[in-house]
Short mmCIF file of N, CA, C and O in Angstrom, two decimals:
data_model
loop_
_atom_site.label_atom_id
_atom_site.label_comp_id
_atom_site.label_asym_id
_atom_site.label_seq_id
_atom_site.Cartn_x
_atom_site.Cartn_y
_atom_site.Cartn_z
N UNK A 425 -45.44 129.20 -36.41
CA UNK A 425 -44.56 130.31 -36.71
C UNK A 425 -44.18 130.25 -38.18
O UNK A 425 -43.81 129.21 -38.69
N UNK A 426 -44.30 131.36 -38.84
CA UNK A 426 -43.90 131.44 -40.24
C UNK A 426 -42.39 131.53 -40.34
O UNK A 426 -41.75 132.32 -39.63
N UNK A 427 -41.81 130.70 -41.18
CA UNK A 427 -40.37 130.69 -41.37
C UNK A 427 -39.98 131.87 -42.25
O UNK A 427 -40.46 132.01 -43.37
N UNK A 428 -39.13 132.74 -41.73
CA UNK A 428 -38.66 133.88 -42.48
C UNK A 428 -37.57 133.45 -43.46
O UNK A 428 -36.70 132.68 -43.10
N UNK A 429 -37.64 133.96 -44.70
CA UNK A 429 -36.56 133.69 -45.64
C UNK A 429 -35.36 134.51 -45.22
O UNK A 429 -35.46 135.71 -44.93
N UNK A 430 -34.24 133.85 -45.15
CA UNK A 430 -32.99 134.43 -44.69
C UNK A 430 -31.98 134.24 -45.81
O UNK A 430 -31.85 133.13 -46.32
N UNK A 431 -31.31 135.31 -46.22
CA UNK A 431 -30.28 135.18 -47.26
C UNK A 431 -29.05 136.00 -46.88
O UNK A 431 -29.16 137.04 -46.22
N UNK A 432 -27.91 135.48 -47.30
CA UNK A 432 -26.63 136.17 -47.07
C UNK A 432 -25.71 135.86 -48.25
O UNK A 432 -25.86 134.82 -48.90
N UNK A 433 -24.78 136.75 -48.48
CA UNK A 433 -23.83 136.57 -49.58
C UNK A 433 -22.41 136.57 -49.02
O UNK A 433 -22.11 137.27 -48.05
N UNK A 434 -21.57 135.79 -49.68
CA UNK A 434 -20.14 135.76 -49.37
C UNK A 434 -19.43 135.55 -50.71
O UNK A 434 -19.42 134.42 -51.23
N UNK A 435 -18.91 136.62 -51.27
CA UNK A 435 -18.29 136.53 -52.59
C UNK A 435 -19.30 136.04 -53.61
O UNK A 435 -20.39 136.58 -53.74
N UNK A 436 -18.97 134.97 -54.33
CA UNK A 436 -19.85 134.39 -55.35
C UNK A 436 -20.87 133.40 -54.78
O UNK A 436 -21.54 132.70 -55.54
N UNK A 437 -20.98 133.33 -53.46
CA UNK A 437 -21.85 132.34 -52.82
C UNK A 437 -23.08 133.01 -52.24
O UNK A 437 -23.02 134.11 -51.70
N UNK A 438 -24.20 132.30 -52.33
CA UNK A 438 -25.45 132.73 -51.73
C UNK A 438 -25.89 131.66 -50.74
O UNK A 438 -25.92 130.48 -51.08
N UNK A 439 -26.22 132.07 -49.54
CA UNK A 439 -26.83 131.19 -48.55
C UNK A 439 -28.28 131.61 -48.45
O UNK A 439 -28.58 132.80 -48.32
N UNK A 440 -29.20 130.64 -48.55
CA UNK A 440 -30.62 130.99 -48.56
C UNK A 440 -31.45 129.90 -47.88
O UNK A 440 -31.13 128.72 -47.95
N UNK A 441 -32.56 130.34 -47.28
CA UNK A 441 -33.55 129.41 -46.74
C UNK A 441 -34.79 129.36 -47.62
O UNK A 441 -35.79 128.77 -47.23
N UNK A 442 -34.72 129.94 -48.78
CA UNK A 442 -35.84 129.94 -49.72
C UNK A 442 -36.02 128.54 -50.29
O UNK A 442 -35.20 128.06 -51.08
N UNK A 443 -37.11 127.87 -49.90
CA UNK A 443 -37.32 126.48 -50.34
C UNK A 443 -37.56 126.38 -51.84
O UNK A 443 -37.35 125.31 -52.42
N UNK A 444 -37.99 127.45 -52.48
CA UNK A 444 -38.20 127.42 -53.92
C UNK A 444 -36.87 127.23 -54.68
O UNK A 444 -36.88 126.77 -55.82
N UNK A 445 -35.77 127.55 -54.04
CA UNK A 445 -34.46 127.41 -54.67
C UNK A 445 -33.81 126.04 -54.43
O UNK A 445 -32.85 125.69 -55.09
N UNK A 446 -34.33 125.28 -53.47
CA UNK A 446 -33.70 124.02 -53.09
C UNK A 446 -33.66 123.03 -54.25
O UNK A 446 -34.65 122.85 -54.96
N UNK A 447 -32.52 122.37 -54.40
CA UNK A 447 -32.37 121.28 -55.36
C UNK A 447 -32.37 119.98 -54.56
O UNK A 447 -31.33 119.46 -54.19
N UNK A 448 -33.57 119.47 -54.29
CA UNK A 448 -33.69 118.28 -53.45
C UNK A 448 -33.11 117.04 -54.11
O UNK A 448 -32.67 116.12 -53.42
N UNK A 449 -33.06 117.02 -55.42
CA UNK A 449 -32.41 115.89 -56.10
C UNK A 449 -30.92 115.87 -55.78
O UNK A 449 -30.34 114.82 -55.54
N UNK A 450 -30.30 117.04 -55.74
CA UNK A 450 -28.88 117.13 -55.38
C UNK A 450 -28.67 116.76 -53.91
O UNK A 450 -27.70 116.08 -53.57
N UNK A 451 -29.57 117.21 -53.05
CA UNK A 451 -29.48 116.87 -51.63
C UNK A 451 -29.60 115.35 -51.47
O UNK A 451 -28.79 114.72 -50.78
N UNK A 452 -30.59 114.77 -52.12
CA UNK A 452 -30.79 113.33 -52.04
C UNK A 452 -29.57 112.58 -52.57
O UNK A 452 -29.12 111.60 -51.96
N UNK A 453 -29.04 113.02 -53.69
CA UNK A 453 -27.88 112.35 -54.27
C UNK A 453 -26.72 112.32 -53.27
O UNK A 453 -26.10 111.29 -53.05
N UNK A 454 -26.46 113.46 -52.62
CA UNK A 454 -25.37 113.49 -51.65
C UNK A 454 -25.68 112.62 -50.44
O UNK A 454 -24.85 111.79 -50.03
N UNK A 455 -26.85 112.81 -49.86
CA UNK A 455 -27.17 112.07 -48.64
C UNK A 455 -27.21 110.57 -48.88
O UNK A 455 -26.74 109.79 -48.05
N UNK A 456 -27.76 110.14 -49.99
CA UNK A 456 -27.94 108.70 -50.23
C UNK A 456 -26.69 107.99 -50.72
O UNK A 456 -26.56 106.79 -50.55
N UNK A 457 -25.73 108.75 -51.28
CA UNK A 457 -24.54 108.09 -51.83
C UNK A 457 -23.23 108.52 -51.19
O UNK A 457 -22.27 107.75 -51.19
N UNK A 458 -23.16 109.74 -50.68
CA UNK A 458 -21.89 110.27 -50.17
C UNK A 458 -21.80 110.35 -48.64
O UNK A 458 -20.72 110.20 -48.08
N UNK A 459 -22.91 110.62 -47.99
CA UNK A 459 -22.86 110.81 -46.54
C UNK A 459 -22.67 109.48 -45.83
O UNK A 459 -23.04 108.43 -46.34
N UNK A 460 -22.09 109.54 -44.64
CA UNK A 460 -21.95 108.32 -43.84
C UNK A 460 -23.19 108.08 -42.98
O UNK A 460 -23.40 106.99 -42.49
N UNK A 461 -24.04 109.08 -42.81
CA UNK A 461 -25.15 108.96 -41.88
C UNK A 461 -26.47 108.56 -42.52
O UNK A 461 -27.39 108.18 -41.80
N UNK A 462 -26.60 108.64 -43.84
CA UNK A 462 -27.90 108.28 -44.41
C UNK A 462 -27.79 107.63 -45.79
O UNK A 462 -28.65 107.83 -46.65
N UNK A 463 -26.75 106.85 -45.97
CA UNK A 463 -26.61 106.11 -47.23
C UNK A 463 -27.87 105.29 -47.50
O UNK A 463 -28.40 104.65 -46.62
N UNK A 464 -28.34 105.35 -48.74
CA UNK A 464 -29.51 104.58 -49.12
C UNK A 464 -30.84 105.23 -48.80
O UNK A 464 -31.89 104.66 -49.08
N UNK A 465 -30.83 106.44 -48.23
CA UNK A 465 -32.08 107.11 -47.89
C UNK A 465 -32.91 107.33 -49.16
O UNK A 465 -32.37 107.63 -50.23
N UNK A 466 -34.21 107.16 -49.06
CA UNK A 466 -35.10 107.33 -50.21
C UNK A 466 -35.38 108.81 -50.45
O UNK A 466 -35.42 109.61 -49.51
N UNK A 467 -35.61 109.15 -51.71
CA UNK A 467 -35.90 110.53 -52.08
C UNK A 467 -37.11 111.06 -51.30
O UNK A 467 -37.08 112.19 -50.81
N UNK A 468 -38.14 110.27 -51.17
CA UNK A 468 -39.35 110.70 -50.48
C UNK A 468 -39.07 111.06 -49.01
O UNK A 468 -39.68 111.96 -48.46
N UNK A 469 -38.14 110.34 -48.40
CA UNK A 469 -37.76 110.63 -47.02
C UNK A 469 -37.05 111.97 -46.94
O UNK A 469 -37.32 112.78 -46.05
N UNK A 470 -36.13 112.22 -47.86
CA UNK A 470 -35.42 113.51 -47.91
C UNK A 470 -36.42 114.64 -48.14
O UNK A 470 -36.35 115.69 -47.49
N UNK A 471 -37.35 114.42 -49.04
CA UNK A 471 -38.35 115.44 -49.35
C UNK A 471 -39.21 115.76 -48.13
O UNK A 471 -39.42 116.92 -47.78
N UNK A 472 -39.71 114.73 -47.46
CA UNK A 472 -40.55 114.95 -46.28
C UNK A 472 -39.76 115.60 -45.14
O UNK A 472 -40.27 116.51 -44.47
N UNK A 473 -38.53 115.16 -44.94
CA UNK A 473 -37.69 115.77 -43.90
C UNK A 473 -37.46 117.25 -44.20
O UNK A 473 -37.52 118.09 -43.30
N UNK A 474 -37.23 117.55 -45.45
CA UNK A 474 -37.01 118.94 -45.85
C UNK A 474 -38.27 119.78 -45.61
O UNK A 474 -38.18 120.91 -45.11
N UNK A 475 -39.41 119.25 -45.98
CA UNK A 475 -40.67 119.99 -45.80
C UNK A 475 -40.97 120.27 -44.33
O UNK A 475 -41.64 121.25 -44.01
N UNK A 476 -40.46 119.44 -43.43
CA UNK A 476 -40.74 119.59 -42.00
C UNK A 476 -39.58 120.20 -41.23
O UNK A 476 -39.51 120.07 -40.01
N UNK A 477 -38.68 120.85 -41.94
CA UNK A 477 -37.49 121.45 -41.33
C UNK A 477 -37.28 122.85 -41.88
O UNK A 477 -37.87 123.22 -42.90
N UNK A 478 -36.43 123.59 -41.22
CA UNK A 478 -35.96 124.86 -41.75
C UNK A 478 -34.66 124.55 -42.48
O UNK A 478 -33.67 124.16 -41.85
N UNK A 479 -34.67 124.66 -43.80
CA UNK A 479 -33.53 124.24 -44.62
C UNK A 479 -32.68 125.43 -45.03
O UNK A 479 -33.20 126.51 -45.37
N UNK A 480 -31.39 125.21 -45.05
CA UNK A 480 -30.40 126.20 -45.47
C UNK A 480 -29.61 125.59 -46.62
O UNK A 480 -29.21 124.43 -46.55
N UNK A 481 -29.38 126.36 -47.66
CA UNK A 481 -28.58 125.87 -48.77
C UNK A 481 -27.58 126.94 -49.18
O UNK A 481 -27.84 128.14 -49.04
N UNK A 482 -26.45 126.49 -49.67
CA UNK A 482 -25.44 127.39 -50.24
C UNK A 482 -25.37 127.12 -51.73
O UNK A 482 -25.32 125.96 -52.16
N UNK A 483 -25.36 128.20 -52.50
CA UNK A 483 -25.32 128.13 -53.95
C UNK A 483 -24.08 128.85 -54.47
O UNK A 483 -23.69 129.89 -53.93
N UNK A 484 -23.50 128.29 -55.51
CA UNK A 484 -22.40 128.93 -56.23
C UNK A 484 -22.84 129.05 -57.68
O UNK A 484 -22.98 128.03 -58.36
N UNK A 485 -23.10 130.26 -58.13
CA UNK A 485 -23.61 130.48 -59.50
C UNK A 485 -24.80 129.57 -59.79
O UNK A 485 -24.81 128.83 -60.76
N UNK A 486 -25.80 129.58 -58.94
CA UNK A 486 -27.05 128.82 -59.09
C UNK A 486 -26.92 127.31 -58.91
O UNK A 486 -27.90 126.59 -59.02
N UNK A 487 -25.72 126.80 -58.63
CA UNK A 487 -25.58 125.37 -58.34
C UNK A 487 -25.55 125.20 -56.83
O UNK A 487 -24.77 125.86 -56.13
N UNK A 488 -26.41 124.32 -56.30
CA UNK A 488 -26.42 124.07 -54.87
C UNK A 488 -25.20 123.24 -54.50
O UNK A 488 -24.99 122.16 -55.02
N UNK A 489 -24.39 123.77 -53.57
CA UNK A 489 -23.14 123.09 -53.19
C UNK A 489 -23.09 122.77 -51.69
O UNK A 489 -22.13 122.16 -51.23
N UNK A 490 -24.11 123.17 -50.95
CA UNK A 490 -24.15 122.90 -49.52
C UNK A 490 -25.57 122.86 -49.01
O UNK A 490 -26.49 123.37 -49.67
N UNK A 491 -25.73 122.25 -47.84
CA UNK A 491 -27.08 122.07 -47.30
C UNK A 491 -26.98 121.79 -45.81
O UNK A 491 -26.00 121.23 -45.33
N UNK A 492 -28.03 122.17 -45.11
CA UNK A 492 -28.23 121.81 -43.70
C UNK A 492 -29.70 122.03 -43.40
O UNK A 492 -30.36 122.83 -44.07
N UNK A 493 -30.19 121.31 -42.42
CA UNK A 493 -31.57 121.55 -42.00
C UNK A 493 -31.64 121.55 -40.49
O UNK A 493 -30.85 120.91 -39.81
N UNK A 494 -32.61 122.32 -40.00
CA UNK A 494 -32.83 122.45 -38.57
C UNK A 494 -34.23 121.97 -38.25
O UNK A 494 -35.20 122.37 -38.88
N UNK A 495 -34.31 121.07 -37.28
CA UNK A 495 -35.58 120.58 -36.76
C UNK A 495 -35.77 121.29 -35.42
O UNK A 495 -34.91 121.20 -34.54
N UNK A 496 -36.89 122.01 -35.28
CA UNK A 496 -37.04 122.83 -34.08
C UNK A 496 -38.50 123.11 -33.75
O UNK A 496 -39.36 123.09 -34.63
N UNK A 497 -38.72 123.43 -32.48
CA UNK A 497 -40.01 123.99 -32.09
C UNK A 497 -39.94 125.53 -32.12
O UNK A 497 -40.92 126.19 -31.84
N UNK A 498 -38.78 126.06 -32.46
CA UNK A 498 -38.52 127.50 -32.59
C UNK A 498 -38.72 128.27 -31.29
O UNK A 498 -38.86 129.48 -31.29
N UNK A 499 -38.73 127.56 -30.18
CA UNK A 499 -38.93 128.18 -28.88
C UNK A 499 -37.88 127.74 -27.87
O UNK A 499 -37.34 128.57 -27.15
N UNK A 500 -37.60 126.42 -27.82
CA UNK A 500 -36.71 125.91 -26.78
C UNK A 500 -35.54 125.08 -27.30
O UNK A 500 -34.50 125.03 -26.65
N UNK A 501 -35.70 124.39 -28.44
CA UNK A 501 -34.68 123.43 -28.85
C UNK A 501 -34.57 123.36 -30.37
O UNK A 501 -35.55 123.58 -31.08
N UNK A 502 -33.37 123.05 -30.84
CA UNK A 502 -33.13 122.84 -32.27
C UNK A 502 -32.12 121.71 -32.45
O UNK A 502 -31.18 121.58 -31.66
N UNK A 503 -32.36 120.92 -33.47
CA UNK A 503 -31.45 119.84 -33.84
C UNK A 503 -30.92 120.14 -35.24
O UNK A 503 -31.70 120.32 -36.18
N UNK A 504 -29.62 120.22 -35.37
CA UNK A 504 -28.98 120.50 -36.65
C UNK A 504 -28.65 119.18 -37.32
O UNK A 504 -28.02 118.30 -36.72
N UNK A 505 -29.07 119.02 -38.58
CA UNK A 505 -28.91 117.74 -39.27
C UNK A 505 -28.50 117.93 -40.73
O UNK A 505 -28.68 119.01 -41.31
N UNK A 506 -27.96 116.86 -41.30
CA UNK A 506 -27.68 116.74 -42.73
C UNK A 506 -26.79 117.87 -43.27
O UNK A 506 -26.98 118.33 -44.40
N UNK A 507 -25.82 118.26 -42.50
CA UNK A 507 -24.93 119.35 -42.92
C UNK A 507 -23.88 118.81 -43.89
O UNK A 507 -23.19 117.84 -43.58
N UNK A 508 -23.76 119.45 -45.05
CA UNK A 508 -22.68 119.09 -45.96
C UNK A 508 -22.33 120.22 -46.91
O UNK A 508 -23.15 121.07 -47.21
N UNK A 509 -21.09 120.20 -47.33
CA UNK A 509 -20.57 121.03 -48.41
C UNK A 509 -19.97 120.04 -49.40
O UNK A 509 -19.21 119.14 -48.99
N UNK A 510 -20.28 120.17 -50.67
CA UNK A 510 -19.70 119.26 -51.65
C UNK A 510 -18.17 119.29 -51.58
O UNK A 510 -17.58 120.36 -51.37
N UNK A 511 -17.53 118.14 -51.75
CA UNK A 511 -16.07 118.06 -51.59
C UNK A 511 -15.28 119.10 -52.39
O UNK A 511 -14.30 119.64 -51.89
N UNK A 512 -15.70 119.42 -53.59
CA UNK A 512 -14.96 120.39 -54.42
C UNK A 512 -14.96 121.79 -53.83
O UNK A 512 -14.13 122.63 -54.20
N UNK A 513 -15.85 122.06 -52.89
CA UNK A 513 -15.98 123.40 -52.29
C UNK A 513 -15.54 123.45 -50.83
O UNK A 513 -15.63 124.49 -50.19
N UNK A 514 -15.06 122.34 -50.31
CA UNK A 514 -14.62 122.30 -48.92
C UNK A 514 -13.29 123.04 -48.77
O UNK A 514 -12.55 123.24 -49.74
N UNK A 515 -12.99 123.45 -47.55
CA UNK A 515 -11.73 124.14 -47.26
C UNK A 515 -11.77 125.63 -47.53
O UNK A 515 -10.73 126.28 -47.52
N UNK A 516 -12.94 126.18 -47.79
CA UNK A 516 -13.07 127.61 -48.07
C UNK A 516 -13.83 128.36 -46.98
O UNK A 516 -14.20 129.51 -47.16
N UNK A 517 -14.08 127.69 -45.86
CA UNK A 517 -14.80 128.32 -44.76
C UNK A 517 -16.31 128.34 -44.94
O UNK A 517 -17.02 128.98 -44.17
N UNK A 518 -16.82 127.62 -45.94
CA UNK A 518 -18.26 127.65 -46.21
C UNK A 518 -19.06 126.92 -45.14
O UNK A 518 -20.16 127.37 -44.78
N UNK A 519 -18.56 125.83 -44.61
CA UNK A 519 -19.28 125.11 -43.55
C UNK A 519 -19.36 125.97 -42.28
O UNK A 519 -20.39 126.00 -41.61
N UNK A 520 -18.28 126.65 -41.97
CA UNK A 520 -18.28 127.54 -40.81
C UNK A 520 -19.29 128.68 -41.03
O UNK A 520 -20.06 129.02 -40.12
N UNK A 521 -19.29 129.26 -42.21
CA UNK A 521 -20.25 130.31 -42.56
C UNK A 521 -21.67 129.79 -42.44
O UNK A 521 -22.55 130.45 -41.89
N UNK A 522 -21.91 128.57 -42.94
CA UNK A 522 -23.23 127.96 -42.88
C UNK A 522 -23.69 127.79 -41.44
O UNK A 522 -24.79 128.20 -41.08
N UNK A 523 -22.85 127.20 -40.60
CA UNK A 523 -23.26 126.95 -39.21
C UNK A 523 -23.46 128.26 -38.44
O UNK A 523 -24.39 128.37 -37.63
N UNK A 524 -22.64 129.25 -38.70
CA UNK A 524 -22.82 130.54 -38.03
C UNK A 524 -24.08 131.25 -38.51
O UNK A 524 -24.78 131.88 -37.72
N UNK A 525 -24.37 131.13 -39.79
CA UNK A 525 -25.58 131.74 -40.34
C UNK A 525 -26.83 131.07 -39.79
O UNK A 525 -27.84 131.74 -39.54
N UNK A 526 -26.77 129.77 -39.61
CA UNK A 526 -27.91 129.06 -39.02
C UNK A 526 -28.19 129.59 -37.62
O UNK A 526 -29.33 129.89 -37.26
N UNK A 527 -27.14 129.74 -36.84
CA UNK A 527 -27.32 130.26 -35.47
C UNK A 527 -27.84 131.69 -35.46
O UNK A 527 -28.44 132.13 -34.49
N UNK A 528 -27.64 132.44 -36.55
CA UNK A 528 -28.07 133.84 -36.62
C UNK A 528 -29.49 134.00 -37.16
O UNK A 528 -30.03 135.11 -37.15
N UNK A 529 -30.11 132.93 -37.63
CA UNK A 529 -31.45 133.04 -38.23
C UNK A 529 -32.44 133.61 -37.21
O UNK A 529 -32.46 133.19 -36.05
N UNK A 530 -33.26 134.58 -37.63
CA UNK A 530 -34.20 135.22 -36.69
C UNK A 530 -35.14 134.27 -35.96
O UNK A 530 -35.48 134.52 -34.80
N UNK A 531 -35.58 133.18 -36.60
CA UNK A 531 -36.50 132.25 -35.95
C UNK A 531 -35.81 131.31 -34.96
O UNK A 531 -36.48 130.53 -34.29
N UNK A 532 -34.50 131.37 -34.90
CA UNK A 532 -33.76 130.43 -34.04
C UNK A 532 -33.03 131.14 -32.90
O UNK A 532 -32.03 130.66 -32.39
N UNK A 533 -33.55 132.27 -32.49
CA UNK A 533 -32.94 133.03 -31.40
C UNK A 533 -33.60 132.67 -30.07
O UNK A 533 -34.78 132.36 -30.01
N UNK A 534 -32.82 132.69 -29.00
CA UNK A 534 -33.34 132.47 -27.66
C UNK A 534 -33.62 131.02 -27.31
O UNK A 534 -34.30 130.76 -26.32
N UNK A 535 -33.11 130.10 -28.11
CA UNK A 535 -33.32 128.69 -27.82
C UNK A 535 -32.46 128.26 -26.63
O UNK A 535 -31.32 128.69 -26.50
N UNK A 536 -33.00 127.40 -25.81
CA UNK A 536 -32.26 126.92 -24.64
C UNK A 536 -31.21 125.88 -25.03
O UNK A 536 -30.15 125.81 -24.42
N UNK A 537 -31.51 125.06 -26.03
CA UNK A 537 -30.58 123.98 -26.36
C UNK A 537 -30.52 123.75 -27.87
O UNK A 537 -31.53 123.77 -28.55
N UNK A 538 -29.31 123.53 -28.34
CA UNK A 538 -29.03 123.08 -29.71
C UNK A 538 -28.33 121.73 -29.59
O UNK A 538 -27.47 121.55 -28.72
N UNK A 539 -28.66 120.81 -30.48
CA UNK A 539 -27.99 119.51 -30.49
C UNK A 539 -27.65 119.10 -31.92
O UNK A 539 -28.27 119.58 -32.88
N UNK A 540 -26.68 118.23 -32.05
CA UNK A 540 -26.32 117.65 -33.33
C UNK A 540 -25.49 116.41 -33.08
O UNK A 540 -25.01 116.18 -31.97
N UNK A 541 -25.33 115.62 -34.12
CA UNK A 541 -24.47 114.45 -34.07
C UNK A 541 -23.43 114.59 -35.17
O UNK A 541 -23.75 115.03 -36.28
N UNK A 542 -22.18 114.24 -34.88
CA UNK A 542 -21.14 114.26 -35.89
C UNK A 542 -20.11 113.19 -35.57
O UNK A 542 -19.83 112.94 -34.39
N UNK A 543 -19.60 112.59 -36.59
CA UNK A 543 -18.54 111.60 -36.41
C UNK A 543 -17.16 112.25 -36.49
O UNK A 543 -16.26 111.84 -35.78
N UNK A 544 -17.04 113.32 -37.29
CA UNK A 544 -15.70 113.82 -37.58
C UNK A 544 -15.57 115.33 -37.71
O UNK A 544 -14.52 115.82 -38.12
N UNK A 545 -16.59 116.09 -37.37
CA UNK A 545 -16.52 117.54 -37.57
C UNK A 545 -16.59 118.32 -36.26
O UNK A 545 -17.03 119.47 -36.24
N UNK A 546 -16.12 117.73 -35.19
CA UNK A 546 -16.18 118.40 -33.89
C UNK A 546 -15.48 119.76 -33.90
O UNK A 546 -16.01 120.73 -33.37
N UNK A 547 -14.32 119.83 -34.51
CA UNK A 547 -13.57 121.11 -34.53
C UNK A 547 -14.33 122.19 -35.28
O UNK A 547 -14.33 123.35 -34.87
N UNK A 548 -14.99 121.83 -36.37
CA UNK A 548 -15.79 122.79 -37.12
C UNK A 548 -16.87 123.39 -36.24
O UNK A 548 -17.02 124.61 -36.13
N UNK A 549 -17.63 122.54 -35.57
CA UNK A 549 -18.73 123.03 -34.76
C UNK A 549 -18.25 123.78 -33.52
O UNK A 549 -18.89 124.74 -33.09
N UNK A 550 -17.13 123.38 -32.95
CA UNK A 550 -16.57 124.09 -31.81
C UNK A 550 -16.26 125.54 -32.17
O UNK A 550 -16.38 126.43 -31.33
N UNK A 551 -15.89 125.81 -33.42
CA UNK A 551 -15.61 127.18 -33.87
C UNK A 551 -16.86 128.05 -33.87
O UNK A 551 -16.78 129.27 -33.88
N UNK A 552 -18.02 127.41 -33.86
CA UNK A 552 -19.29 128.14 -33.86
C UNK A 552 -20.00 128.06 -32.51
O UNK A 552 -21.20 128.28 -32.42
N UNK A 553 -19.27 127.70 -31.45
CA UNK A 553 -19.82 127.73 -30.11
C UNK A 553 -20.33 126.41 -29.56
O UNK A 553 -20.78 126.35 -28.42
N UNK A 554 -20.27 125.34 -30.33
CA UNK A 554 -20.72 124.04 -29.86
C UNK A 554 -19.69 123.44 -28.91
O UNK A 554 -18.52 123.75 -28.98
N UNK A 555 -20.15 122.57 -28.04
CA UNK A 555 -19.24 121.83 -27.17
C UNK A 555 -19.76 120.40 -27.05
O UNK A 555 -20.92 120.12 -27.34
N UNK A 556 -18.90 119.53 -26.60
CA UNK A 556 -19.32 118.14 -26.40
C UNK A 556 -20.31 118.09 -25.24
O UNK A 556 -20.28 118.94 -24.35
N UNK A 557 -21.17 117.10 -25.23
CA UNK A 557 -22.19 116.99 -24.20
C UNK A 557 -21.53 116.86 -22.84
O UNK A 557 -20.71 115.96 -22.62
N UNK A 558 -21.88 117.75 -21.93
CA UNK A 558 -21.25 117.79 -20.61
C UNK A 558 -21.66 116.59 -19.75
O UNK A 558 -20.87 116.09 -18.96
N UNK A 559 -22.87 116.15 -19.89
CA UNK A 559 -23.36 115.03 -19.07
C UNK A 559 -23.98 113.97 -19.98
O UNK A 559 -25.21 113.80 -20.01
N UNK A 560 -23.16 113.21 -20.70
CA UNK A 560 -23.72 112.21 -21.62
C UNK A 560 -24.58 111.16 -20.93
O UNK A 560 -25.45 110.56 -21.55
N UNK A 561 -24.37 110.97 -19.63
CA UNK A 561 -25.16 109.97 -18.91
C UNK A 561 -26.65 110.35 -18.81
O UNK A 561 -27.49 109.52 -18.50
N UNK A 562 -26.98 111.61 -19.10
CA UNK A 562 -28.37 112.05 -19.08
C UNK A 562 -29.11 111.73 -20.38
O UNK A 562 -30.33 111.72 -20.41
N UNK A 563 -28.38 111.51 -21.45
CA UNK A 563 -28.96 111.34 -22.78
C UNK A 563 -29.32 109.89 -23.05
O UNK A 563 -28.61 108.98 -22.66
N UNK A 564 -30.42 109.72 -23.76
CA UNK A 564 -30.84 108.39 -24.19
C UNK A 564 -31.22 108.49 -25.66
O UNK A 564 -31.49 109.57 -26.17
N UNK A 565 -31.25 107.34 -26.33
CA UNK A 565 -31.62 107.34 -27.74
C UNK A 565 -32.19 106.00 -28.16
O UNK A 565 -31.96 104.98 -27.50
N UNK A 566 -32.90 106.03 -29.25
CA UNK A 566 -33.25 104.85 -30.01
C UNK A 566 -32.62 105.10 -31.37
O UNK A 566 -32.95 106.09 -32.04
N UNK A 567 -31.69 104.29 -31.76
CA UNK A 567 -30.95 104.49 -33.00
C UNK A 567 -31.13 103.28 -33.90
O UNK A 567 -30.63 102.21 -33.58
N UNK A 568 -31.83 103.47 -34.98
CA UNK A 568 -32.04 102.41 -35.96
C UNK A 568 -31.05 102.60 -37.09
O UNK A 568 -31.39 103.13 -38.15
N UNK A 569 -29.83 102.20 -36.85
CA UNK A 569 -28.69 102.48 -37.71
C UNK A 569 -28.89 102.13 -39.18
O UNK A 569 -28.52 102.88 -40.06
N UNK A 570 -29.48 101.00 -39.45
CA UNK A 570 -29.62 100.54 -40.84
C UNK A 570 -31.04 100.68 -41.38
O UNK A 570 -31.45 99.91 -42.26
N UNK A 571 -31.77 101.69 -40.95
CA UNK A 571 -33.16 101.84 -41.34
C UNK A 571 -33.33 102.05 -42.84
O UNK A 571 -34.36 101.69 -43.43
N UNK A 572 -32.34 102.62 -43.54
CA UNK A 572 -32.47 102.90 -44.96
C UNK A 572 -32.02 101.75 -45.83
O UNK A 572 -32.09 101.83 -47.04
N UNK A 573 -31.57 100.67 -45.23
CA UNK A 573 -31.13 99.50 -45.98
C UNK A 573 -32.12 98.37 -45.79
O UNK A 573 -32.43 98.00 -44.66
N UNK A 574 -32.62 97.82 -46.91
CA UNK A 574 -33.61 96.73 -46.79
C UNK A 574 -32.99 95.47 -46.22
O UNK A 574 -31.86 95.23 -46.20
#
């Protein structure tokens, strides 16, 4: 399936899935140094993950200030990952706009299941229709917590 470019505006902000606009160095900098979930991640890993995902970015006057990516078969399931808004831009509703825009993307309609992991943003995602897993006893995982640390 060809990924459709999706863009939306909110005041001085642009949300886009156009990979030509992505600042992967900025994404890597945030993920490897600021995020709690992928500290130490290598640039090449971020690049490959981005190439194999549907990426969403928010820009303010051409500076990338937010990011998220969706891993999906575009038919039945999607996993939302690496969601962030730079701290200087938080508290303006941009994360909510980002998550709602992701759910509105034409290639992500009619999916049976969406999943994500979060340590501290449950309320944000609940505003966009997410809920806690109803039957956690059904879920299994292999989690290599320190994979990015030698």
